Amino acid sequence: MSASERIKQRMQALGLKAVNIVKLTGASKGSVSQWVNGASKPSGQNLIALCKALQCQPDWLLLGDSAPADQSEHGNASWLGEMDPWNSQTALSSDEVELPFFTEVALSAGHGMAEVRENHGPKLRFARATLKQQNVDPQHAACVRVSGNSMEPVLPDGATVGVDTASTAVKDGKMFAIDHDGMLRVKTLYRVPGGGLRIRSFNHEEYPDETYSGDEVQQIRIIGKVFWYSVLV
């Protein structure tokens, strides 16, 4: 049985049609049609989204290994497919979107995302399904490089974070990108009584908590909530 046949098998078992798969995965109609017809196979975030919709495991969908549902105890990881290399000259597929990518200096030099949207520098590619799963509008998203060791071990020096600039309401314990009196920072935020704010780093030993009153918070602007991050090991 081929991957496309397994896709059709799960669709039939769950009573799903192609239009449902498009809605559940965020993929284009053309891509879903190619998966069902066997013209191409899903990979990366599209594979994850499709498996979630079909309630099956990636290794079963692609290779027929194990069972459709997660019934194995072989480990805590599964194969998602081969990597597809690309460069700035590679054309975007219908399932991809490019987000602007900024270093700390590039972002803090301006006054927020008004300048960010006009940047014509490096970009990072995301599957539309990834953004849809996080309820992030591509028009309100950007990527930022983290510098320093204040957020280690979660975000080491050079890590990249995705920021949803439409999500600026502070939720205790969540990571946000902030403009602190002209300095870009990625930190965990907590609200404090009186309209204040507590800024916390994961590296507590070297960077203790910072607490700001309601008046001092006026110097802090919430750029957006971190919805994704990537590190190299």
mmCIF file with all atom_site columns, C-alpha atoms in Angstrom:
data_model
loop_
_atom_site.group_PDB
_atom_site.id
_atom_site.type_symbol
_atom_site.label_atom_id
_atom_site.label_alt_id
_atom_site.label_comp_id
_atom_site.label_asym_id
_atom_site.label_entity_id
_atom_site.label_seq_id
_atom_site.pdbx_PDB_ins_code
_atom_site.Cartn_x
_atom_site.Cartn_y
_atom_site.Cartn_z
_atom_site.occupancy
_atom_site.B_iso_or_equiv
_atom_site.pdbx_formal_charge
_atom_site.auth_seq_id
_atom_site.auth_comp_id
_atom_site.auth_asym_id
_atom_site.auth_atom_id
_atom_site.pdbx_PDB_model_num
ATOM 1   C CA . MET A 1 1   ? 0.000   0.000  0.000  1.00 0.00 ? 1   MET A CA 1
ATOM 2   C CA . SER A 1 2   ? 1.367   3.415  -0.991 1.00 0.00 ? 2   SER A CA 1
ATOM 3   C CA . ALA A 1 3   ? 1.334   6.606  1.057  1.00 0.00 ? 3   ALA A CA 1
ATOM 4   C CA . SER A 1 4   ? -1.508  8.010  -1.040 1.00 0.00 ? 4   SER A CA 1
ATOM 5   C CA . GLU A 1 5   ? -3.532  4.845  -0.458 1.00 0.00 ? 5   GLU A CA 1
ATOM 6   C CA . ARG A 1 6   ? -2.969  5.134  3.291  1.00 0.00 ? 6   ARG A CA 1
ATOM 7   C CA . ILE A 1 7   ? -4.081  8.765  3.155  1.00 0.00 ? 7   ILE A CA 1
ATOM 8   C CA . LYS A 1 8   ? -7.279  7.762  1.365  1.00 0.00 ? 8   LYS A CA 1
ATOM 9   C CA . GLN A 1 9   ? -7.789  4.905  3.816  1.00 0.00 ? 9   GLN A CA 1
ATOM 10  C CA . ARG A 1 10  ? -7.675  7.256  6.807  1.00 0.00 ? 10  ARG A CA 1
ATOM 11  C CA . MET A 1 11  ? -9.856  9.834  5.076  1.00 0.00 ? 11  MET A CA 1
ATOM 12  C CA . GLN A 1 12  ? -12.483 7.171  4.434  1.00 0.00 ? 12  GLN A CA 1
ATOM 13  C CA . ALA A 1 13  ? -12.251 5.843  7.994  1.00 0.00 ? 13  ALA A CA 1
ATOM 14  C CA . LEU A 1 14  ? -12.747 9.330  9.437  1.00 0.00 ? 14  LEU A CA 1
ATOM 15  C CA . GLY A 1 15  ? -15.307 10.461 6.882  1.00 0.00 ? 15  GLY A CA 1
ATOM 16  C CA . LEU A 1 16  ? -13.085 13.253 5.592  1.00 0.00 ? 16  LEU A CA 1
ATOM 17  C CA . LYS A 1 17  ? -12.978 14.796 2.136  1.00 0.00 ? 17  LYS A CA 1
ATOM 18  C CA . ALA A 1 18  ? -10.205 16.753 0.450  1.00 0.00 ? 18  ALA A CA 1
ATOM 19  C CA . VAL A 1 19  ? -11.850 20.041 1.408  1.00 0.00 ? 19  VAL A CA 1
ATOM 20  C CA . ASN A 1 20  ? -11.716 18.981 5.069  1.00 0.00 ? 20  ASN A CA 1
ATOM 21  C CA . ILE A 1 21  ? -8.004  18.179 4.781  1.00 0.00 ? 21  ILE A CA 1
ATOM 22  C CA . VAL A 1 22  ? -7.358  21.617 3.275  1.00 0.00 ? 22  VAL A CA 1
ATOM 23  C CA . LYS A 1 23  ? -9.134  23.265 6.195  1.00 0.00 ? 23  LYS A CA 1
ATOM 24  C CA . LEU A 1 24  ? -7.478  21.122 8.872  1.00 0.00 ? 24  LEU A CA 1
ATOM 25  C CA . THR A 1 25  ? -3.917  21.380 7.559  1.00 0.00 ? 25  THR A CA 1
ATOM 26  C CA . GLY A 1 26  ? -3.820  24.835 6.009  1.00 0.00 ? 26  GLY A CA 1
ATOM 27  C CA . ALA A 1 27  ? -2.344  23.316 2.847  1.00 0.00 ? 27  ALA A CA 1
ATOM 28  C CA . SER A 1 28  ? -3.483  24.337 -0.619 1.00 0.00 ? 28  SER A CA 1
ATOM 29  C CA . LYS A 1 29  ? -6.056  22.366 -2.608 1.00 0.00 ? 29  LYS A CA 1
ATOM 30  C CA . GLY A 1 30  ? -3.357  21.523 -5.140 1.00 0.00 ? 30  GLY A CA 1
ATOM 31  C CA . SER A 1 31  ? -1.032  20.065 -2.521 1.00 0.00 ? 31  SER A CA 1
ATOM 32  C CA . VAL A 1 32  ? -3.767  17.958 -0.934 1.00 0.00 ? 32  VAL A CA 1
ATOM 33  C CA . SER A 1 33  ? -4.765  16.689 -4.371 1.00 0.00 ? 33  SER A CA 1
ATOM 34  C CA . GLN A 1 34  ? -1.161  15.668 -5.069 1.00 0.00 ? 34  GLN A CA 1
ATOM 35  C CA . TRP A 1 35  ? -0.915  13.819 -1.747 1.00 0.00 ? 35  TRP A CA 1
ATOM 36  C CA . VAL A 1 36  ? -4.147  11.932 -2.404 1.00 0.00 ? 36  VAL A CA 1
ATOM 37  C CA . ASN A 1 37  ? -3.215  11.120 -6.008 1.00 0.00 ? 37  ASN A CA 1
ATOM 38  C CA . GLY A 1 38  ? 0.337   10.102 -5.142 1.00 0.00 ? 38  GLY A CA 1
ATOM 39  C CA . ALA A 1 39  ? 2.000   12.838 -7.199 1.00 0.00 ? 39  ALA A CA 1
ATOM 40  C CA . SER A 1 40  ? 3.914   14.018 -4.108 1.00 0.00 ? 40  SER A CA 1
ATOM 41  C CA . LYS A 1 41  ? 4.312   13.216 -0.429 1.00 0.00 ? 41  LYS A CA 1
ATOM 42  C CA . PRO A 1 42  ? 3.817   15.619 2.490  1.00 0.00 ? 42  PRO A CA 1
ATOM 43  C CA . SER A 1 43  ? 6.888   16.564 4.499  1.00 0.00 ? 43  SER A CA 1
ATOM 44  C CA . GLY A 1 44  ? 7.920   18.723 7.437  1.00 0.00 ? 44  GLY A CA 1
ATOM 45  C CA . GLN A 1 45  ? 5.158   20.737 9.081  1.00 0.00 ? 45  GLN A CA 1
ATOM 46  C CA . ASN A 1 46  ? 2.674   19.708 6.398  1.00 0.00 ? 46  ASN A CA 1
ATOM 47  C CA . LEU A 1 47  ? 3.269   16.072 7.306  1.00 0.00 ? 47  LEU A CA 1
ATOM 48  C CA . ILE A 1 48  ? 2.715   16.826 10.985 1.00 0.00 ? 48  ILE A CA 1
ATOM 49  C CA . ALA A 1 49  ? -0.516  18.702 10.239 1.00 0.00 ? 49  ALA A CA 1
ATOM 50  C CA . LEU A 1 50  ? -1.780  15.947 7.937  1.00 0.00 ? 50  LEU A CA 1
ATOM 51  C CA . CYS A 1 51  ? -1.053  13.215 10.482 1.00 0.00 ? 51  CYS A CA 1
ATOM 52  C CA . LYS A 1 52  ? -2.884  15.217 13.123 1.00 0.00 ? 52  LYS A CA 1
ATOM 53  C CA . ALA A 1 53  ? -5.894  15.520 10.823 1.00 0.00 ? 53  ALA A CA 1
ATOM 54  C CA . LEU A 1 54  ? -5.803  11.821 9.926  1.00 0.00 ? 54  LEU A CA 1
ATOM 55  C CA . GLN A 1 55  ? -5.050  10.723 13.502 1.00 0.00 ? 55  GLN A CA 1
ATOM 56  C CA . CYS A 1 56  ? -2.046  8.638  12.524 1.00 0.00 ? 56  CYS A CA 1
ATOM 57  C CA . GLN A 1 57  ? 1.724   8.544  12.868 1.00 0.00 ? 57  GLN A CA 1
ATOM 58  C CA . PRO A 1 58  ? 4.149   9.938  10.239 1.00 0.00 ? 58  PRO A CA 1
ATOM 59  C CA . ASP A 1 59  ? 6.115   6.697  9.941  1.00 0.00 ? 59  ASP A CA 1
ATOM 60  C CA . TRP A 1 60  ? 2.926   4.771  9.231  1.00 0.00 ? 60  TRP A CA 1
ATOM 61  C CA . LEU A 1 61  ? 1.639   7.298  6.721  1.00 0.00 ? 61  LEU A CA 1
ATOM 62  C CA . LEU A 1 62  ? 4.872   7.422  4.721  1.00 0.00 ? 62  LEU A CA 1
ATOM 63  C CA . LEU A 1 63  ? 6.246   3.910  5.162  1.00 0.00 ? 63  LEU A CA 1
ATOM 64  C CA . GLY A 1 64  ? 3.423   1.761  6.458  1.00 0.00 ? 64  GLY A CA 1
ATOM 65  C CA . ASP A 1 65  ? 5.379   0.997  9.628  1.00 0.00 ? 65  ASP A CA 1
ATOM 66  C CA . SER A 1 66  ? 3.596   0.236  12.926 1.00 0.00 ? 66  SER A CA 1
ATOM 67  C CA . ALA A 1 67  ? -0.120  0.974  13.235 1.00 0.00 ? 67  ALA A CA 1
ATOM 68  C CA . PRO A 1 68  ? -2.102  4.029  12.078 1.00 0.00 ? 68  PRO A CA 1
ATOM 69  C CA . ALA A 1 69  ? -2.657  5.218  15.628 1.00 0.00 ? 69  ALA A CA 1
ATOM 70  C CA . ASP A 1 70  ? 0.073   5.722  18.195 1.00 0.00 ? 70  ASP A CA 1
ATOM 71  C CA . GLN A 1 71  ? 0.115   2.178  19.578 1.00 0.00 ? 71  GLN A CA 1
ATOM 72  C CA . SER A 1 72  ? 3.840   1.494  19.558 1.00 0.00 ? 72  SER A CA 1
ATOM 73  C CA . GLU A 1 73  ? 6.351   1.883  22.341 1.00 0.00 ? 73  GLU A CA 1
ATOM 74  C CA . HIS A 1 74  ? 9.426   2.166  20.157 1.00 0.00 ? 74  HIS A CA 1
ATOM 75  C CA . GLY A 1 75  ? 10.494  5.552  21.460 1.00 0.00 ? 75  GLY A CA 1
ATOM 76  C CA . ASN A 1 76  ? 9.586   9.203  21.759 1.00 0.00 ? 76  ASN A CA 1
ATOM 77  C CA . ALA A 1 77  ? 10.393  10.292 18.196 1.00 0.00 ? 77  ALA A CA 1
ATOM 78  C CA . SER A 1 78  ? 9.254   9.519  14.686 1.00 0.00 ? 78  SER A CA 1
ATOM 79  C CA . TRP A 1 79  ? 10.658  10.119 11.236 1.00 0.00 ? 79  TRP A CA 1
ATOM 80  C CA . LEU A 1 80  ? 9.220   13.156 9.436  1.00 0.00 ? 80  LEU A CA 1
ATOM 81  C CA . GLY A 1 81  ? 10.871  12.695 6.062  1.00 0.00 ? 81  GLY A CA 1
ATOM 82  C CA . GLU A 1 82  ? 13.914  13.968 4.251  1.00 0.00 ? 82  GLU A CA 1
ATOM 83  C CA . MET A 1 83  ? 15.125  17.548 4.420  1.00 0.00 ? 83  MET A CA 1
ATOM 84  C CA . ASP A 1 84  ? 14.503  19.686 1.365  1.00 0.00 ? 84  ASP A CA 1
ATOM 85  C CA . PRO A 1 85  ? 17.394  22.162 0.930  1.00 0.00 ? 85  PRO A CA 1
ATOM 86  C CA . TRP A 1 86  ? 16.646  25.615 -0.456 1.00 0.00 ? 86  TRP A CA 1
ATOM 87  C CA . ASN A 1 87  ? 18.223  29.032 -0.851 1.00 0.00 ? 87  ASN A CA 1
ATOM 88  C CA . SER A 1 88  ? 17.041  32.578 -1.471 1.00 0.00 ? 88  SER A CA 1
ATOM 89  C CA . GLN A 1 89  ? 16.579  31.784 -5.170 1.00 0.00 ? 89  GLN A CA 1
ATOM 90  C CA . THR A 1 90  ? 14.256  28.827 -4.560 1.00 0.00 ? 90  THR A CA 1
ATOM 91  C CA . ALA A 1 91  ? 10.670  29.665 -5.473 1.00 0.00 ? 91  ALA A CA 1
ATOM 92  C CA . LEU A 1 92  ? 8.073   29.617 -2.701 1.00 0.00 ? 92  LEU A CA 1
ATOM 93  C CA . SER A 1 93  ? 5.544   26.798 -2.830 1.00 0.00 ? 93  SER A CA 1
ATOM 94  C CA . SER A 1 94  ? 1.865   27.525 -2.327 1.00 0.00 ? 94  SER A CA 1
ATOM 95  C CA . ASP A 1 95  ? 2.132   26.119 1.208  1.00 0.00 ? 95  ASP A CA 1
ATOM 96  C CA . GLU A 1 96  ? 4.954   28.420 2.293  1.00 0.00 ? 96  GLU A CA 1
ATOM 97  C CA . VAL A 1 97  ? 5.304   31.994 3.443  1.00 0.00 ? 97  VAL A CA 1
ATOM 98  C CA . GLU A 1 98  ? 8.392   34.112 4.076  1.00 0.00 ? 98  GLU A CA 1
ATOM 99  C CA . LEU A 1 99  ? 8.795   36.033 7.326  1.00 0.00 ? 99  LEU A CA 1
ATOM 100 C CA . PRO A 1 100 ? 11.297  38.882 7.774  1.00 0.00 ? 100 PRO A CA 1
ATOM 101 C CA . PHE A 1 101 ? 14.338  37.907 9.839  1.00 0.00 ? 101 PHE A CA 1
ATOM 102 C CA . PHE A 1 102 ? 16.015  40.490 12.065 1.00 0.00 ? 102 PHE A CA 1
ATOM 103 C CA . THR A 1 103 ? 19.055  40.652 14.261 1.00 0.00 ? 103 THR A CA 1
ATOM 104 C CA . GLU A 1 104 ? 18.800  42.418 17.614 1.00 0.00 ? 104 GLU A CA 1
ATOM 105 C CA . VAL A 1 105 ? 20.431  45.562 16.220 1.00 0.00 ? 105 VAL A CA 1
ATOM 106 C CA . ALA A 1 106 ? 18.177  45.741 13.168 1.00 0.00 ? 106 ALA A CA 1
ATOM 107 C CA . LEU A 1 107 ? 14.995  45.648 15.203 1.00 0.00 ? 107 LEU A CA 1
ATOM 108 C CA . SER A 1 108 ? 15.962  47.856 18.118 1.00 0.00 ? 108 SER A CA 1
ATOM 109 C CA . ALA A 1 109 ? 17.259  50.540 15.764 1.00 0.00 ? 109 ALA A CA 1
ATOM 110 C CA . GLY A 1 110 ? 13.711  51.312 14.642 1.00 0.00 ? 110 GLY A CA 1
ATOM 111 C CA . HIS A 1 111 ? 10.480  51.989 16.457 1.00 0.00 ? 111 HIS A CA 1
ATOM 112 C CA . GLY A 1 112 ? 8.765   48.658 16.052 1.00 0.00 ? 112 GLY A CA 1
ATOM 113 C CA . MET A 1 113 ? 7.139   46.608 13.349 1.00 0.00 ? 113 MET A CA 1
ATOM 114 C CA . ALA A 1 114 ? 6.415   49.574 11.079 1.00 0.00 ? 114 ALA A CA 1
ATOM 115 C CA . GLU A 1 115 ? 10.103  49.517 10.167 1.00 0.00 ? 115 GLU A CA 1
ATOM 116 C CA . VAL A 1 116 ? 10.192  45.721 10.300 1.00 0.00 ? 116 VAL A CA 1
ATOM 117 C CA . ARG A 1 117 ? 7.658   45.282 7.521  1.00 0.00 ? 117 ARG A CA 1
ATOM 118 C CA . GLU A 1 118 ? 9.738   47.419 5.172  1.00 0.00 ? 118 GLU A CA 1
ATOM 119 C CA . ASN A 1 119 ? 12.940  45.485 5.713  1.00 0.00 ? 119 ASN A CA 1
ATOM 120 C CA . HIS A 1 120 ? 14.229  43.791 2.567  1.00 0.00 ? 120 HIS A CA 1
ATOM 121 C CA . GLY A 1 121 ? 16.912  41.718 4.237  1.00 0.00 ? 121 GLY A CA 1
ATOM 122 C CA . PRO A 1 122 ? 17.024  37.998 5.110  1.00 0.00 ? 122 PRO A CA 1
ATOM 123 C CA . LYS A 1 123 ? 13.832  35.990 5.437  1.00 0.00 ? 123 LYS A CA 1
ATOM 124 C CA . LEU A 1 124 ? 12.857  32.636 6.917  1.00 0.00 ? 124 LEU A CA 1
ATOM 125 C CA . ARG A 1 125 ? 10.375  30.246 5.367  1.00 0.00 ? 125 ARG A CA 1
ATOM 126 C CA . PHE A 1 126 ? 7.462   28.784 7.265  1.00 0.00 ? 126 PHE A CA 1
ATOM 127 C CA . ALA A 1 127 ? 4.770   26.307 6.311  1.00 0.00 ? 127 ALA A CA 1
ATOM 128 C CA . ARG A 1 128 ? 1.402   28.028 6.369  1.00 0.00 ? 128 ARG A CA 1
ATOM 129 C CA . ALA A 1 129 ? 0.163   25.071 8.422  1.00 0.00 ? 129 ALA A CA 1
ATOM 130 C CA . THR A 1 130 ? 2.634   25.929 11.191 1.00 0.00 ? 130 THR A CA 1
ATOM 131 C CA . LEU A 1 131 ? 1.347   29.482 11.479 1.00 0.00 ? 131 LEU A CA 1
ATOM 132 C CA . LYS A 1 132 ? -2.254  28.330 11.274 1.00 0.00 ? 132 LYS A CA 1
ATOM 133 C CA . GLN A 1 133 ? -1.731  25.872 14.131 1.00 0.00 ? 133 GLN A CA 1
ATOM 134 C CA . GLN A 1 134 ? -0.473  28.746 16.275 1.00 0.00 ? 134 GLN A CA 1
ATOM 135 C CA . ASN A 1 135 ? -3.227  31.124 15.076 1.00 0.00 ? 135 ASN A CA 1
ATOM 136 C CA . VAL A 1 136 ? -0.605  33.510 13.704 1.00 0.00 ? 136 VAL A CA 1
ATOM 137 C CA . ASP A 1 137 ? -1.313  35.809 10.755 1.00 0.00 ? 137 ASP A CA 1
ATOM 138 C CA . PRO A 1 138 ? 1.758   35.940 8.457  1.00 0.00 ? 138 PRO A CA 1
ATOM 139 C CA . GLN A 1 139 ? 1.230   39.697 8.139  1.00 0.00 ? 139 GLN A CA 1
ATOM 140 C CA . HIS A 1 140 ? 1.819   40.046 11.883 1.00 0.00 ? 140 HIS A CA 1
ATOM 141 C CA . ALA A 1 141 ? 4.842   37.808 12.264 1.00 0.00 ? 141 ALA A CA 1
ATOM 142 C CA . ALA A 1 142 ? 8.603   38.204 12.149 1.00 0.00 ? 142 ALA A CA 1
ATOM 143 C CA . CYS A 1 143 ? 11.681  36.299 13.273 1.00 0.00 ? 143 CYS A CA 1
ATOM 144 C CA . VAL A 1 144 ? 14.365  37.661 15.579 1.00 0.00 ? 144 VAL A CA 1
ATOM 145 C CA . ARG A 1 145 ? 17.793  36.374 16.547 1.00 0.00 ? 145 ARG A CA 1
ATOM 146 C CA . VAL A 1 146 ? 18.497  36.207 20.275 1.00 0.00 ? 146 VAL A CA 1
ATOM 147 C CA . SER A 1 147 ? 21.901  37.312 21.553 1.00 0.00 ? 147 SER A CA 1
ATOM 148 C CA . GLY A 1 148 ? 23.615  36.627 24.855 1.00 0.00 ? 148 GLY A CA 1
ATOM 149 C CA . ASN A 1 149 ? 23.188  33.883 27.446 1.00 0.00 ? 149 ASN A CA 1
ATOM 150 C CA . SER A 1 150 ? 20.400  35.324 29.597 1.00 0.00 ? 150 SER A CA 1
ATOM 151 C CA . MET A 1 151 ? 17.800  32.890 28.238 1.00 0.00 ? 151 MET A CA 1
ATOM 152 C CA . GLU A 1 152 ? 19.952  29.766 28.343 1.00 0.00 ? 152 GLU A CA 1
ATOM 153 C CA . PRO A 1 153 ? 19.462  26.834 28.342 1.00 0.00 ? 153 PRO A CA 1
ATOM 154 C CA . VAL A 1 154 ? 16.153  27.264 26.484 1.00 0.00 ? 154 VAL A CA 1
ATOM 155 C CA . LEU A 1 155 ? 17.331  29.997 24.100 1.00 0.00 ? 155 LEU A CA 1
ATOM 156 C CA . PRO A 1 156 ? 21.117  29.913 23.697 1.00 0.00 ? 156 PRO A CA 1
ATOM 157 C CA . ASP A 1 157 ? 23.066  32.689 22.003 1.00 0.00 ? 157 ASP A CA 1
ATOM 158 C CA . GLY A 1 158 ? 22.113  32.791 18.325 1.00 0.00 ? 158 GLY A CA 1
ATOM 159 C CA . ALA A 1 159 ? 18.709  31.129 18.732 1.00 0.00 ? 159 ALA A CA 1
ATOM 160 C CA . THR A 1 160 ? 15.899  32.314 16.482 1.00 0.00 ? 160 THR A CA 1
ATOM 161 C CA . VAL A 1 161 ? 12.386  33.092 17.695 1.00 0.00 ? 161 VAL A CA 1
ATOM 162 C CA . GLY A 1 162 ? 9.159   33.722 15.826 1.00 0.00 ? 162 GLY A CA 1
ATOM 163 C CA . VAL A 1 163 ? 7.139   36.659 17.166 1.00 0.00 ? 163 VAL A CA 1
ATOM 164 C CA . ASP A 1 164 ? 3.405   37.266 16.765 1.00 0.00 ? 164 ASP A CA 1
ATOM 165 C CA . THR A 1 165 ? 3.101   41.048 16.814 1.00 0.00 ? 165 THR A CA 1
ATOM 166 C CA . ALA A 1 166 ? -0.698  40.850 17.046 1.00 0.00 ? 166 ALA A CA 1
ATOM 167 C CA . SER A 1 167 ? -0.423  39.166 20.458 1.00 0.00 ? 167 SER A CA 1
ATOM 168 C CA . THR A 1 168 ? 0.742   41.803 22.944 1.00 0.00 ? 168 THR A CA 1
ATOM 169 C CA . ALA A 1 169 ? -1.412  41.067 26.009 1.00 0.00 ? 169 ALA A CA 1
ATOM 170 C CA . VAL A 1 170 ? 0.902   39.749 28.720 1.00 0.00 ? 170 VAL A CA 1
ATOM 171 C CA . LYS A 1 171 ? 0.230   36.182 29.817 1.00 0.00 ? 171 LYS A CA 1
ATOM 172 C CA . ASP A 1 172 ? 2.163   35.195 32.912 1.00 0.00 ? 172 ASP A CA 1
ATOM 173 C CA . GLY A 1 173 ? 5.064   32.863 32.196 1.00 0.00 ? 173 GLY A CA 1
ATOM 174 C CA . LYS A 1 174 ? 5.029   33.281 28.414 1.00 0.00 ? 174 LYS A CA 1
ATOM 175 C CA . MET A 1 175 ? 7.943   34.569 26.348 1.00 0.00 ? 175 MET A CA 1
ATOM 176 C CA . PHE A 1 176 ? 7.639   37.945 24.651 1.00 0.00 ? 176 PHE A CA 1
ATOM 177 C CA . ALA A 1 177 ? 9.823   40.197 22.552 1.00 0.00 ? 177 ALA A CA 1
ATOM 178 C CA . ILE A 1 178 ? 9.911   43.661 24.108 1.00 0.00 ? 178 ILE A CA 1
ATOM 179 C CA . ASP A 1 179 ? 11.353  47.062 23.309 1.00 0.00 ? 179 ASP A CA 1
ATOM 180 C CA . HIS A 1 180 ? 12.835  48.156 26.632 1.00 0.00 ? 180 HIS A CA 1
ATOM 181 C CA . ASP A 1 181 ? 13.732  51.805 26.251 1.00 0.00 ? 181 ASP A CA 1
ATOM 182 C CA . GLY A 1 182 ? 15.176  51.165 22.788 1.00 0.00 ? 182 GLY A CA 1
ATOM 183 C CA . MET A 1 183 ? 16.717  47.761 23.529 1.00 0.00 ? 183 MET A CA 1
ATOM 184 C CA . LEU A 1 184 ? 15.231  44.600 22.048 1.00 0.00 ? 184 LEU A CA 1
ATOM 185 C CA . ARG A 1 185 ? 14.861  41.813 24.599 1.00 0.00 ? 185 ARG A CA 1
ATOM 186 C CA . VAL A 1 186 ? 13.259  38.375 24.555 1.00 0.00 ? 186 VAL A CA 1
ATOM 187 C CA . LYS A 1 187 ? 12.101  37.516 28.077 1.00 0.00 ? 187 LYS A CA 1
ATOM 188 C CA . THR A 1 188 ? 9.479   35.720 30.130 1.00 0.00 ? 188 THR A CA 1
ATOM 189 C CA . LEU A 1 189 ? 6.950   38.213 31.511 1.00 0.00 ? 189 LEU A CA 1
ATOM 190 C CA . TYR A 1 190 ? 4.724   38.343 34.582 1.00 0.00 ? 190 TYR A CA 1
ATOM 191 C CA . ARG A 1 191 ? 2.178   40.959 35.601 1.00 0.00 ? 191 ARG A CA 1
ATOM 192 C CA . VAL A 1 192 ? 2.492   42.520 39.052 1.00 0.00 ? 192 VAL A CA 1
ATOM 193 C CA . PRO A 1 193 ? -0.059  44.564 41.070 1.00 0.00 ? 193 PRO A CA 1
ATOM 194 C CA . GLY A 1 194 ? -0.411  48.216 40.141 1.00 0.00 ? 194 GLY A CA 1
ATOM 195 C CA . GLY A 1 195 ? 0.119   47.667 36.432 1.00 0.00 ? 195 GLY A CA 1
ATOM 196 C CA . GLY A 1 196 ? 3.757   46.702 36.833 1.00 0.00 ? 196 GLY A CA 1
ATOM 197 C CA . LEU A 1 197 ? 5.779   44.026 35.105 1.00 0.00 ? 197 LEU A CA 1
ATOM 198 C CA . ARG A 1 198 ? 8.298   41.398 36.146 1.00 0.00 ? 198 ARG A CA 1
ATOM 199 C CA . ILE A 1 199 ? 10.914  40.391 33.585 1.00 0.00 ? 199 ILE A CA 1
ATOM 200 C CA . ARG A 1 200 ? 12.467  36.982 34.068 1.00 0.00 ? 200 ARG A CA 1
ATOM 201 C CA . SER A 1 201 ? 15.396  35.237 32.364 1.00 0.00 ? 201 SER A CA 1
ATOM 202 C CA . PHE A 1 202 ? 15.863  31.474 32.271 1.00 0.00 ? 202 PHE A CA 1
ATOM 203 C CA . ASN A 1 203 ? 19.457  32.005 33.421 1.00 0.00 ? 203 ASN A CA 1
ATOM 204 C CA . HIS A 1 204 ? 18.429  33.020 36.961 1.00 0.00 ? 204 HIS A CA 1
ATOM 205 C CA . GLU A 1 205 ? 21.899  32.850 38.482 1.00 0.00 ? 205 GLU A CA 1
ATOM 206 C CA . GLU A 1 206 ? 23.431  35.522 36.256 1.00 0.00 ? 206 GLU A CA 1
ATOM 207 C CA . TYR A 1 207 ? 20.272  37.486 35.485 1.00 0.00 ? 207 TYR A CA 1
ATOM 208 C CA . PRO A 1 208 ? 17.944  37.955 38.486 1.00 0.00 ? 208 PRO A CA 1
ATOM 209 C CA . ASP A 1 209 ? 14.328  39.047 38.074 1.00 0.00 ? 209 ASP A CA 1
ATOM 210 C CA . GLU A 1 210 ? 13.657  42.669 37.176 1.00 0.00 ? 210 GLU A CA 1
ATOM 211 C CA . THR A 1 211 ? 10.499  44.276 38.554 1.00 0.00 ? 211 THR A CA 1
ATOM 212 C CA . TYR A 1 212 ? 9.107   47.533 37.181 1.00 0.00 ? 212 TYR A CA 1
ATOM 213 C CA . SER A 1 213 ? 6.301   49.682 38.561 1.00 0.00 ? 213 SER A CA 1
ATOM 214 C CA . GLY A 1 214 ? 3.311   50.881 36.590 1.00 0.00 ? 214 GLY A CA 1
ATOM 215 C CA . ASP A 1 215 ? 5.089   54.160 35.856 1.00 0.00 ? 215 ASP A CA 1
ATOM 216 C CA . GLU A 1 216 ? 8.335   52.467 34.808 1.00 0.00 ? 216 GLU A CA 1
ATOM 217 C CA . VAL A 1 217 ? 6.458   50.120 32.480 1.00 0.00 ? 217 VAL A CA 1
ATOM 218 C CA . GLN A 1 218 ? 5.825   53.107 30.223 1.00 0.00 ? 218 GLN A CA 1
ATOM 219 C CA . GLN A 1 219 ? 9.397   52.600 28.993 1.00 0.00 ? 219 GLN A CA 1
ATOM 220 C CA . ILE A 1 220 ? 8.592   49.029 27.948 1.00 0.00 ? 220 ILE A CA 1
ATOM 221 C CA . ARG A 1 221 ? 6.681   48.227 24.766 1.00 0.00 ? 221 ARG A CA 1
ATOM 222 C CA . ILE A 1 222 ? 5.447   44.708 24.076 1.00 0.00 ? 222 ILE A CA 1
ATOM 223 C CA . ILE A 1 223 ? 6.417   43.820 20.513 1.00 0.00 ? 223 ILE A CA 1
ATOM 224 C CA . GLY A 1 224 ? 4.754   40.422 20.464 1.00 0.00 ? 224 GLY A CA 1
ATOM 225 C CA . LYS A 1 225 ? 4.467   36.940 21.891 1.00 0.00 ? 225 LYS A CA 1
ATOM 226 C CA . VAL A 1 226 ? 6.995   34.255 20.971 1.00 0.00 ? 226 VAL A CA 1
ATOM 227 C CA . PHE A 1 227 ? 5.146   31.447 19.168 1.00 0.00 ? 227 PHE A CA 1
ATOM 228 C CA . TRP A 1 228 ? 8.122   29.440 17.880 1.00 0.00 ? 228 TRP A CA 1
ATOM 229 C CA . TYR A 1 229 ? 11.851  29.077 18.435 1.00 0.00 ? 229 TYR A CA 1
ATOM 230 C CA . SER A 1 230 ? 14.727  27.187 16.873 1.00 0.00 ? 230 SER A CA 1
ATOM 231 C CA . VAL A 1 231 ? 18.204  26.365 18.160 1.00 0.00 ? 231 VAL A CA 1
ATOM 232 C CA . LEU A 1 232 ? 21.262  24.585 16.811 1.00 0.00 ? 232 LEU A CA 1
ATOM 233 C CA . VAL A 1 233 ? 22.855  21.910 18.969 1.00 0.00 ? 233 VAL A CA 1
#
